[in-house]
PDB file of C-alpha atoms and ligand atoms in Angstrom:
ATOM      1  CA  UNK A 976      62.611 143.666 129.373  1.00 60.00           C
ATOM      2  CA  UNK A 977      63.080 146.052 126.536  1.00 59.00           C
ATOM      3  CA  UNK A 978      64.948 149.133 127.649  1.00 74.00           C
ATOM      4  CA  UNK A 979      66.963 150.601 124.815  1.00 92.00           C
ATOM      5  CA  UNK A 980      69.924 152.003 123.616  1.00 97.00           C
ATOM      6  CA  UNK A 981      70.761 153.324 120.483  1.00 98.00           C
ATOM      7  CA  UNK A 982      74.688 153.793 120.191  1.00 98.00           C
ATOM      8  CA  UNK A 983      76.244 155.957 117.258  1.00 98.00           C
ATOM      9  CA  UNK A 984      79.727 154.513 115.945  1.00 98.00           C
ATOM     10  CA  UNK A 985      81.341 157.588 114.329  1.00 98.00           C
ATOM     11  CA  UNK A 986      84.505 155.177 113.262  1.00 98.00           C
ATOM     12  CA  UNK A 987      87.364 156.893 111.720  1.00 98.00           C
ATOM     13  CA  UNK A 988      84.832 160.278 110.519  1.00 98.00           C
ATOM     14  CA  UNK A 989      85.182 163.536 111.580  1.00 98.00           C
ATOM     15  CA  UNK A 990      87.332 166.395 112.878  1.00 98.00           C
ATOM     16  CA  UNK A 991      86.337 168.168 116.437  1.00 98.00           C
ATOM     17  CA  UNK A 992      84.995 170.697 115.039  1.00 98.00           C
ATOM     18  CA  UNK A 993      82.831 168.572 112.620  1.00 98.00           C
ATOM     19  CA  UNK A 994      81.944 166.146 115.721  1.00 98.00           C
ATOM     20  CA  UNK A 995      80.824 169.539 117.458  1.00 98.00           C
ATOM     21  CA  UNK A 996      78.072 170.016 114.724  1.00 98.00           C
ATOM     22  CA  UNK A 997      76.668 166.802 115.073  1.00 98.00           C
ATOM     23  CA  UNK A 998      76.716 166.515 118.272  1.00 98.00           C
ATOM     24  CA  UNK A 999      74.795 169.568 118.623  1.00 98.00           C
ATOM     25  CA  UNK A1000      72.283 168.768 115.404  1.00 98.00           C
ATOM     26  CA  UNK A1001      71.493 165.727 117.775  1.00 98.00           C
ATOM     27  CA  UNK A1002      71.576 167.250 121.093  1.00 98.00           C
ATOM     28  CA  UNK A1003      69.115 169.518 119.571  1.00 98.00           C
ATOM     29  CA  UNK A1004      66.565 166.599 119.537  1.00 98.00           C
ATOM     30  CA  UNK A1005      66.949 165.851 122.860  1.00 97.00           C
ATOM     31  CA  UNK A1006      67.307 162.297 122.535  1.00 97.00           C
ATOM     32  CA  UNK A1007      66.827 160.062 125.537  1.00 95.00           C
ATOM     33  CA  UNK A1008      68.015 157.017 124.823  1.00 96.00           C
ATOM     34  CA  UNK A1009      71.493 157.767 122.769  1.00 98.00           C
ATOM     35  CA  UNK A1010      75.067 157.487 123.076  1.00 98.00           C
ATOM     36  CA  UNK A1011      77.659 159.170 120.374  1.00 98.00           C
ATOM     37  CA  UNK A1012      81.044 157.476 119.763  1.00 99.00           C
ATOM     38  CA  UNK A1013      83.430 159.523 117.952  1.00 98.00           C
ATOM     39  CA  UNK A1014      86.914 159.304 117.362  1.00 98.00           C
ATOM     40  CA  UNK A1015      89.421 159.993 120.003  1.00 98.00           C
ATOM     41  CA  UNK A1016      90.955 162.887 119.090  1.00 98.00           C
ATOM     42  CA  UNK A1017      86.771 164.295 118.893  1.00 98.00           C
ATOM     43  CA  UNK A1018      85.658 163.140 122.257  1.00 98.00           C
ATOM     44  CA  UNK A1019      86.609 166.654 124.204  1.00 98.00           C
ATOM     45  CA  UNK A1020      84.900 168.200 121.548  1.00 98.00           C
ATOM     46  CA  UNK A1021      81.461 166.260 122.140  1.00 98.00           C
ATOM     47  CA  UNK A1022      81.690 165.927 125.776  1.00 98.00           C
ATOM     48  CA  UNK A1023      80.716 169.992 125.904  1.00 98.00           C
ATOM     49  CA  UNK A1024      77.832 168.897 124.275  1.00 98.00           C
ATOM     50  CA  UNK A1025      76.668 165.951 125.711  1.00 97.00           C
ATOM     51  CA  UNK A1026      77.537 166.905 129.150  1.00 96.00           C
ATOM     52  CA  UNK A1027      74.648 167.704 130.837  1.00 95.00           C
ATOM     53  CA  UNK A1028      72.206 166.229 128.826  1.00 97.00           C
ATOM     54  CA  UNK A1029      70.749 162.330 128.718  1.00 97.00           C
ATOM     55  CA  UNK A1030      73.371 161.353 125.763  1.00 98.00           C
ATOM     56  CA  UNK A1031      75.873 159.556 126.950  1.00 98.00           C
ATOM     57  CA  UNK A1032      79.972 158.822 125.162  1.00 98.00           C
ATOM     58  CA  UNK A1033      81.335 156.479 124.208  1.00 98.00           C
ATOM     59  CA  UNK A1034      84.891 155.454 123.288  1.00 98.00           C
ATOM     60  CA  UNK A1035      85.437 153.069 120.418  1.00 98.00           C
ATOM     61  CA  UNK A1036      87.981 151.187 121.699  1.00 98.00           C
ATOM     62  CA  UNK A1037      90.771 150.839 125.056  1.00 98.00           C
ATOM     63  CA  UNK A1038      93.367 149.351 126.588  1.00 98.00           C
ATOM     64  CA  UNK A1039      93.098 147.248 129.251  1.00 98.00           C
ATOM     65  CA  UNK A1040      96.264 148.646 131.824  1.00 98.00           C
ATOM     66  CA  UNK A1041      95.169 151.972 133.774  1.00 97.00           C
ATOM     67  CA  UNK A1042      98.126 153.565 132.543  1.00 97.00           C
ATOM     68  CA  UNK A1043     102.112 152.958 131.284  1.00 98.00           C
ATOM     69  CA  UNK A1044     104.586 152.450 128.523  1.00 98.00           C
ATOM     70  CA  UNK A1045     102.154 151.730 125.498  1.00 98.00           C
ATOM     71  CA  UNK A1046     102.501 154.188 122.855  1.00 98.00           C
ATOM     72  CA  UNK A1047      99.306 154.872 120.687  1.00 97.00           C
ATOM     73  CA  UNK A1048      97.062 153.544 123.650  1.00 98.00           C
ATOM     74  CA  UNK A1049      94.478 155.053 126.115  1.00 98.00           C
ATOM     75  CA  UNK A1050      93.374 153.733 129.347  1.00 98.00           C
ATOM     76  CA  UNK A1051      89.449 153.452 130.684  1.00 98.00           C
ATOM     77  CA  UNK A1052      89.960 156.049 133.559  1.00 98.00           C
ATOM     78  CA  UNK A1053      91.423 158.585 131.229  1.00 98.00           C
ATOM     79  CA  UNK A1054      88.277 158.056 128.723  1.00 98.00           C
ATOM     80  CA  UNK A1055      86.738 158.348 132.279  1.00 98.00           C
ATOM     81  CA  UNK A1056      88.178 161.435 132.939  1.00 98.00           C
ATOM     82  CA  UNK A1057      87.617 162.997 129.464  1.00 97.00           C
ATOM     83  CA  UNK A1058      83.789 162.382 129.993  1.00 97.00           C
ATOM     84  CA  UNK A1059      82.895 158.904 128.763  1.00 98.00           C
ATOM     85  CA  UNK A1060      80.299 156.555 129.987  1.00 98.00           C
ATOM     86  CA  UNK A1061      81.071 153.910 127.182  1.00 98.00           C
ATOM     87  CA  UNK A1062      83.383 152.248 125.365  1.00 98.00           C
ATOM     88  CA  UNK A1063      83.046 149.889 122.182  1.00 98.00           C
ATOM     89  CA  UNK A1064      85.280 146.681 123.027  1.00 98.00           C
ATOM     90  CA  UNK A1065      85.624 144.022 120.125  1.00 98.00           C
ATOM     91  CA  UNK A1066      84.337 145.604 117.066  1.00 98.00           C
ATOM     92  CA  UNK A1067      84.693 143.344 114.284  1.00 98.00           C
ATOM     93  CA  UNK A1068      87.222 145.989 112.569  1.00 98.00           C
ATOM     94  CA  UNK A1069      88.949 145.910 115.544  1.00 98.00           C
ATOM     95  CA  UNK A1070      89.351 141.926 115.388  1.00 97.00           C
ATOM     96  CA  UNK A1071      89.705 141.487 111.417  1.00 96.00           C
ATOM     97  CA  UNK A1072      91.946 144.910 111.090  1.00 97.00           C
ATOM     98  CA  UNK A1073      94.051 144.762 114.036  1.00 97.00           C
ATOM     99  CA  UNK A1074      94.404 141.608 115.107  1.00 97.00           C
ATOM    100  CA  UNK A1075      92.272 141.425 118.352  1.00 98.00           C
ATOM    101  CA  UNK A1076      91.642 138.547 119.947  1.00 98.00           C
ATOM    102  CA  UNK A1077      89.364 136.836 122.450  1.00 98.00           C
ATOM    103  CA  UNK A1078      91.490 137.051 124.976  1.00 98.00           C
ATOM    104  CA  UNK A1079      92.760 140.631 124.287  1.00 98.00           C
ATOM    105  CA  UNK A1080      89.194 141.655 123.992  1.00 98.00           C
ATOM    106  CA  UNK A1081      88.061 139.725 127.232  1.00 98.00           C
ATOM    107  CA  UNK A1082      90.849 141.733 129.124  1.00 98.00           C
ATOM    108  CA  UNK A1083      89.440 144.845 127.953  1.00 98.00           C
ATOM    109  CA  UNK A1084      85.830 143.787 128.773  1.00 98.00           C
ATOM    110  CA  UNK A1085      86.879 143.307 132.387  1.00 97.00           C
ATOM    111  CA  UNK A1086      89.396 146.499 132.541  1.00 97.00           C
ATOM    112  CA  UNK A1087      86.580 148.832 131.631  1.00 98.00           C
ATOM    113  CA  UNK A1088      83.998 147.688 133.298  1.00 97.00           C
ATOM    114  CA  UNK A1089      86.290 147.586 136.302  1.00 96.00           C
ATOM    115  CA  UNK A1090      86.740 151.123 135.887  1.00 97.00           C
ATOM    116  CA  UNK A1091      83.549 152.270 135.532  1.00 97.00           C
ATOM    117  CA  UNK A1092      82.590 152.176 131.582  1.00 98.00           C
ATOM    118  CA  UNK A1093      79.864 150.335 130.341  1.00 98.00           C
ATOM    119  CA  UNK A1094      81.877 148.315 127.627  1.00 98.00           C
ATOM    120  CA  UNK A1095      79.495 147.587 124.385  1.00 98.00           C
ATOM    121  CA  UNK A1096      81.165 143.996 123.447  1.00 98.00           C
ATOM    122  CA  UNK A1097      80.559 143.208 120.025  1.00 98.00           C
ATOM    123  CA  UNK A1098      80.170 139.801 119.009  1.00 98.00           C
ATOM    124  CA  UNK A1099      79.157 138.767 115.156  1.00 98.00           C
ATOM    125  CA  UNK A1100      79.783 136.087 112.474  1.00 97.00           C
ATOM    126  CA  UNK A1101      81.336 136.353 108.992  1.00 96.00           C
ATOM    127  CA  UNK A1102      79.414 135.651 106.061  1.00 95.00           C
ATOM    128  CA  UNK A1103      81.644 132.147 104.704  1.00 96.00           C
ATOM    129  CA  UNK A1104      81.000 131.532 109.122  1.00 96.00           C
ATOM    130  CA  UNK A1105      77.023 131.846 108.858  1.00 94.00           C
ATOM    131  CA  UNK A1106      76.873 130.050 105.105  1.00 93.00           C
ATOM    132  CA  UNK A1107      78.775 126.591 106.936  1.00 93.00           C
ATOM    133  CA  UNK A1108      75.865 127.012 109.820  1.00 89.00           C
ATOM    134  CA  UNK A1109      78.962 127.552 112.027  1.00 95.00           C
ATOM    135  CA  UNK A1110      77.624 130.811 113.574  1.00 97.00           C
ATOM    136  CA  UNK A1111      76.348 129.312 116.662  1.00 97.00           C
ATOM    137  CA  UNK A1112      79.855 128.142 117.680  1.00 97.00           C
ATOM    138  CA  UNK A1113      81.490 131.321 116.580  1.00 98.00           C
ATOM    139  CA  UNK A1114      79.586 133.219 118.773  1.00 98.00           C
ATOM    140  CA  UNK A1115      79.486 131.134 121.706  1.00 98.00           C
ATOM    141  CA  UNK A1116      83.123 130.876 122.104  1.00 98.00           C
ATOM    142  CA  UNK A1117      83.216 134.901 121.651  1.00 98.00           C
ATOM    143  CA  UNK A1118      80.350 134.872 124.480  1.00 98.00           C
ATOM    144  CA  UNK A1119      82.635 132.139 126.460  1.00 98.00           C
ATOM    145  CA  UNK A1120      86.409 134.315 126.361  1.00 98.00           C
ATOM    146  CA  UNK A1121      84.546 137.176 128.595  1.00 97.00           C
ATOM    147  CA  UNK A1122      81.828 135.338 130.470  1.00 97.00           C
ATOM    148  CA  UNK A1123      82.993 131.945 131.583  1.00 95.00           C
ATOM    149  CA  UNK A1124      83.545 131.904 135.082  1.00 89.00           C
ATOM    150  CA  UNK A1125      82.416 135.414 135.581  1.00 92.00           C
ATOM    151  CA  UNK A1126      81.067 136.154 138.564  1.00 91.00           C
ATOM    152  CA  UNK A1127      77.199 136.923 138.102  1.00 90.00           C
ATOM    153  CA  UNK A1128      76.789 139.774 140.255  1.00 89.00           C
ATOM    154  CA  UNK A1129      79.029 141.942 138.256  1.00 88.00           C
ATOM    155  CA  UNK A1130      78.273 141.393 134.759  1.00 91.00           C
ATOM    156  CA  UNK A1131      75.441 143.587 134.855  1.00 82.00           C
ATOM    157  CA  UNK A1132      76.761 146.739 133.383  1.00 92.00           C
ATOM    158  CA  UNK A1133      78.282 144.744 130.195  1.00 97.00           C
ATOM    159  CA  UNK A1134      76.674 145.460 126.906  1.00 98.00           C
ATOM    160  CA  UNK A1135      76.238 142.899 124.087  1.00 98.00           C
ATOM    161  CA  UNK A1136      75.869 143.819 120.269  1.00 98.00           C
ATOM    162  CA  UNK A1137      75.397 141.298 117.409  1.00 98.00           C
ATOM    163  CA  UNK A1138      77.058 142.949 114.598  1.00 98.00           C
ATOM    164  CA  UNK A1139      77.283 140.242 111.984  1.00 98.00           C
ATOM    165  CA  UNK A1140      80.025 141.187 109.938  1.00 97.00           C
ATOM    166  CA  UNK A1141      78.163 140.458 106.351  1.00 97.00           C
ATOM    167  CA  UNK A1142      75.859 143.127 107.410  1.00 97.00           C
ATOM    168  CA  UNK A1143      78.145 145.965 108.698  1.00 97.00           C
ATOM    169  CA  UNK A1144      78.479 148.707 105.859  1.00 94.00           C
ATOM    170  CA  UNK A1145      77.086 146.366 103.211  1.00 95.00           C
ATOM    171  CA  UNK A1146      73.201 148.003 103.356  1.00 94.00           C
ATOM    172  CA  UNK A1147      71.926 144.445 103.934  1.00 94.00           C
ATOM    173  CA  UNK A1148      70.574 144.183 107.421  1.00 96.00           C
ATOM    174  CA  UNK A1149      70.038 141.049 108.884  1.00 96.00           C
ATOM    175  CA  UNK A1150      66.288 141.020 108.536  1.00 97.00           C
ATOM    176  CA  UNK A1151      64.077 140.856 112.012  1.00 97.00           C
ATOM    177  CA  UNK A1152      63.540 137.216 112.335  1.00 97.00           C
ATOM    178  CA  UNK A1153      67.298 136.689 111.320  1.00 97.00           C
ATOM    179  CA  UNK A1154      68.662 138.866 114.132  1.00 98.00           C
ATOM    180  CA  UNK A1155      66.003 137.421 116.572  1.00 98.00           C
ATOM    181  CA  UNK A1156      67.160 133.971 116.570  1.00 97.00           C
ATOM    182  CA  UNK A1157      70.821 135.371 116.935  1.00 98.00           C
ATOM    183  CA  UNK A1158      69.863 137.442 119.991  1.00 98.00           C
ATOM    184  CA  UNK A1159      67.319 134.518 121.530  1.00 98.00           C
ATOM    185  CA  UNK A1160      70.812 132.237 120.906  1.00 98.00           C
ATOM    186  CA  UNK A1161      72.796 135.277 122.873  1.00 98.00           C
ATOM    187  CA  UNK A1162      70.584 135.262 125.839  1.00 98.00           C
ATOM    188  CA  UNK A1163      70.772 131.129 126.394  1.00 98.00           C
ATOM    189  CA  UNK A1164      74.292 131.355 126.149  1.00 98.00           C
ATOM    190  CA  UNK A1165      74.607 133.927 128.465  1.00 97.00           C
ATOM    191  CA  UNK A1166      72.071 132.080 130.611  1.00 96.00           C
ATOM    192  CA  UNK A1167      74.107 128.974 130.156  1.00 96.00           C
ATOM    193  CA  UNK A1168      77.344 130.785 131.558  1.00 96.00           C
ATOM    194  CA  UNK A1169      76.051 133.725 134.197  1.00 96.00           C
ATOM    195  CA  UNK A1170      72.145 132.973 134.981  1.00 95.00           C
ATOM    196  CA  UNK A1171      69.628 134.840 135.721  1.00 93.00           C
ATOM    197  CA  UNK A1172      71.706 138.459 135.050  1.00 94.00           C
ATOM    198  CA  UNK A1173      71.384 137.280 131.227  1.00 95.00           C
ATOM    199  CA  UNK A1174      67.670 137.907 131.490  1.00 94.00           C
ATOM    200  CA  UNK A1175      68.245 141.956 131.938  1.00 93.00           C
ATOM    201  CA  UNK A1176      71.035 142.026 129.676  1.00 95.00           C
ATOM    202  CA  UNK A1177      70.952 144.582 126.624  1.00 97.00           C
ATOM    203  CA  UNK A1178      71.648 143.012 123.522  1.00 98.00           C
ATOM    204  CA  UNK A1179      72.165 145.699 120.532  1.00 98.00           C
ATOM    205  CA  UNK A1180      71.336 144.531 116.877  1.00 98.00           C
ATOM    206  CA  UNK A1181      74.341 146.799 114.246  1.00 98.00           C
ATOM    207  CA  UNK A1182      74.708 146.181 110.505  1.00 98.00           C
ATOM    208  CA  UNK A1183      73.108 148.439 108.635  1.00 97.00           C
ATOM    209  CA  UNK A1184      70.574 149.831 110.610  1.00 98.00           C
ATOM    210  CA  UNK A1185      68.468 152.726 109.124  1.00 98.00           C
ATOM    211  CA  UNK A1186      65.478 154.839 109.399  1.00 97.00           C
ATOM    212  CA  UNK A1187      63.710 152.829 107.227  1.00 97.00           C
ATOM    213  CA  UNK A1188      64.382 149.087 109.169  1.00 97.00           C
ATOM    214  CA  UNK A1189      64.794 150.454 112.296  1.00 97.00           C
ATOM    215  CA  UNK A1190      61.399 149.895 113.741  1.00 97.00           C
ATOM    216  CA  UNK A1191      61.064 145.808 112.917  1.00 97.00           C
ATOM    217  CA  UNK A1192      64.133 145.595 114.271  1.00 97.00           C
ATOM    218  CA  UNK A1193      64.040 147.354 117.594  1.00 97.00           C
ATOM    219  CA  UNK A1194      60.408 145.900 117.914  1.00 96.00           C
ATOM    220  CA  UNK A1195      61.801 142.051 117.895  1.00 96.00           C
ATOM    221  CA  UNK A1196      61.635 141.051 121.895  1.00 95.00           C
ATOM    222  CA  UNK A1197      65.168 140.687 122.373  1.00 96.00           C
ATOM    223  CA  UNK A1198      66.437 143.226 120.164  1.00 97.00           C
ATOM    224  CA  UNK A1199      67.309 146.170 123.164  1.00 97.00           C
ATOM    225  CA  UNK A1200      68.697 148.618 120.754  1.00 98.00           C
ATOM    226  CA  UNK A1201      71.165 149.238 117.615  1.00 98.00           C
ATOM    227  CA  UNK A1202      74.876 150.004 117.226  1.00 98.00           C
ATOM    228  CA  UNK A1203      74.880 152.486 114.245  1.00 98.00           C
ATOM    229  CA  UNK A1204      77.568 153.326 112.118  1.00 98.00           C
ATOM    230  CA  UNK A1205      76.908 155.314 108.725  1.00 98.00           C
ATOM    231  CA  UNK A1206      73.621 156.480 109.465  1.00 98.00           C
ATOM    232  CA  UNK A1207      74.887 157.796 112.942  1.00 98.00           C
ATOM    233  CA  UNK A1208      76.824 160.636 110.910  1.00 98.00           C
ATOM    234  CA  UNK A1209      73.485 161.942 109.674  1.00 98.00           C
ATOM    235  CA  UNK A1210      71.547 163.726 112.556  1.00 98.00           C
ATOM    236  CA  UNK A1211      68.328 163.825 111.726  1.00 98.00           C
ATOM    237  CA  UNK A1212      68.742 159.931 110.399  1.00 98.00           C
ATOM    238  CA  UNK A1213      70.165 159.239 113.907  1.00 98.00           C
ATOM    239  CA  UNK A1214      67.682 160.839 115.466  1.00 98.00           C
ATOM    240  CA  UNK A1215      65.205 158.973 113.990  1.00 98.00           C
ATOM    241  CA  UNK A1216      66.440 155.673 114.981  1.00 98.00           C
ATOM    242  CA  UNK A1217      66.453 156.746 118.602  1.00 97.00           C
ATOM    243  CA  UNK A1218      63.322 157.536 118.083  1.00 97.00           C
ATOM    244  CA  UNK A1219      62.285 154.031 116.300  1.00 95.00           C
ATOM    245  CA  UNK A1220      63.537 152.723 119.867  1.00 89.00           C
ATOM    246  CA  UNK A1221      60.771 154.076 122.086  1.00 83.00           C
TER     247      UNK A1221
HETATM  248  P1  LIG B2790      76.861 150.267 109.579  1.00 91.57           P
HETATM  249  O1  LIG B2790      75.654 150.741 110.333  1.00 91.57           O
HETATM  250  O2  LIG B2790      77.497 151.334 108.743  1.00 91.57           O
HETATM  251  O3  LIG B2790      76.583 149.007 108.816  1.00 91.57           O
HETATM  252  O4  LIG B2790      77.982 149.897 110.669  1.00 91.57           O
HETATM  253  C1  LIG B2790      77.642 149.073 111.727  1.00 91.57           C
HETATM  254  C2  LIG B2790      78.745 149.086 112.695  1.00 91.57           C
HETATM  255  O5  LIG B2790      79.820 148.594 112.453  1.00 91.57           O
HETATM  256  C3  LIG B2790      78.486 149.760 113.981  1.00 91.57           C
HETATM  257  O6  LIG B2790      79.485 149.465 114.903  1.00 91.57           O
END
């Protein structure tokens, strides 16, 4: 098992029309294996790119109700209906910035996948949580809020990226063998809690991935792909990653 998927997390960067451009310097290399996250308000903008092609969208966050009184928020279906496939649930900004917790994030796991989205639910340690040697716990009880007591036959379409938080935005990867163990640990919990649909599971490495440690990374056996942040918002360096992937 080694399929992979190299997602591009735009975060809070660009305007539709700048989303446009890059969307369409990467459609241009006619990747096969990407998906592009942008920004809400940029979404419509890159769905009349994407559409059509092999890339698939992604959201970078959701709420978990279909629809109703929650100003600010935006249901699965409508990211549905705008022309998403994805949606990035749990982001480590999302749980340090704004407060998200396991349970919140577990909901919105369930919601989107429910819907139809393939949620990419990121999981990851801090660096004072991987210094005490407390990482293992840290990521099993992240692992546990969406997967205990899940039924295995429907688990399938869930995502998992290791984005350990000392590594996101710093330039300091985790290096190969670092992220290895993590994702080998991943896969037995996952085991441990769902069985044999853990084998099959994509597990995405993000924290400073680059052209230039791409390919050790995404050539580590359980490593199934990369969630990208700044070096998605440079085409040709995003491109090259996907390519690192095949
Ligand atoms: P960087 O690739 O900029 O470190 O960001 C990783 C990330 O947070 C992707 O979701």
């Amino acid at each position: 098992m080694k399929k992979n998927l190299i997602a591009g997390n735009w975060k809070m960067h660009t305007t539709p029309q700048e989303a446009r451009e890059l969307a369409q310097k990467i459609a241009a290399g006619n990747p096969q294996n990407a998906v592009l996250c942008p920004p809400m308000t940029s979404i419509a903008a890159v769905a009349e790119i994407t559409h059509g092609t092999a890339i698939g969208l992604g959201a970078q966050n959701c709420h978990f109700e279909a629809k109703g009184a929650f100003t600010g928020e935006v249901s699965p279906s409508m990211l549905i209906a705008c022309g998403c496939t994805h949606v990035i649930i749990g982001h480590s900004e999302r749980r340090t910035l704004f407060g998200e917790t396991d349970e919140l994030i577990a909901k919105k796991v369930w919601s989107a996948l429910d819907a139809g989205l393939t949620p990419l639910f990121c999981v990851g340690e801090t660096l004072s949580e991987r210094q005490s040697e407390s990482w293992k716990s840290v990521i099993e009880r992240q692992l546990k809020a969406v997967f205990a007591g899940a039924d295995p036959d429907n688990v399938g379409g869930i995502v998992i990226a290791y984005e350990p938080v000392w590594a996101i935005g710093t330039g300091l990867a985790a290096t190969p063998e670092q992220a290895e163990e993590v994702h080998v640990f991943i896969r037995t919990c996952l085991h441990n809690l769902i069985g044999n649909p853990a084998s099959d599971m994509l597990i995405l490495y993000g924290g400073s991935v680059n052209e230039g440690n791409a390919r050790t990374l995404l050539s580590q056996p359980n490593i199934n792909g990369a969630l990208v942040g700044g070096a998605s918002l440079k085409a040709e360096q995003f491109l090259a990653i996907c390519a690192a992937g095949l």
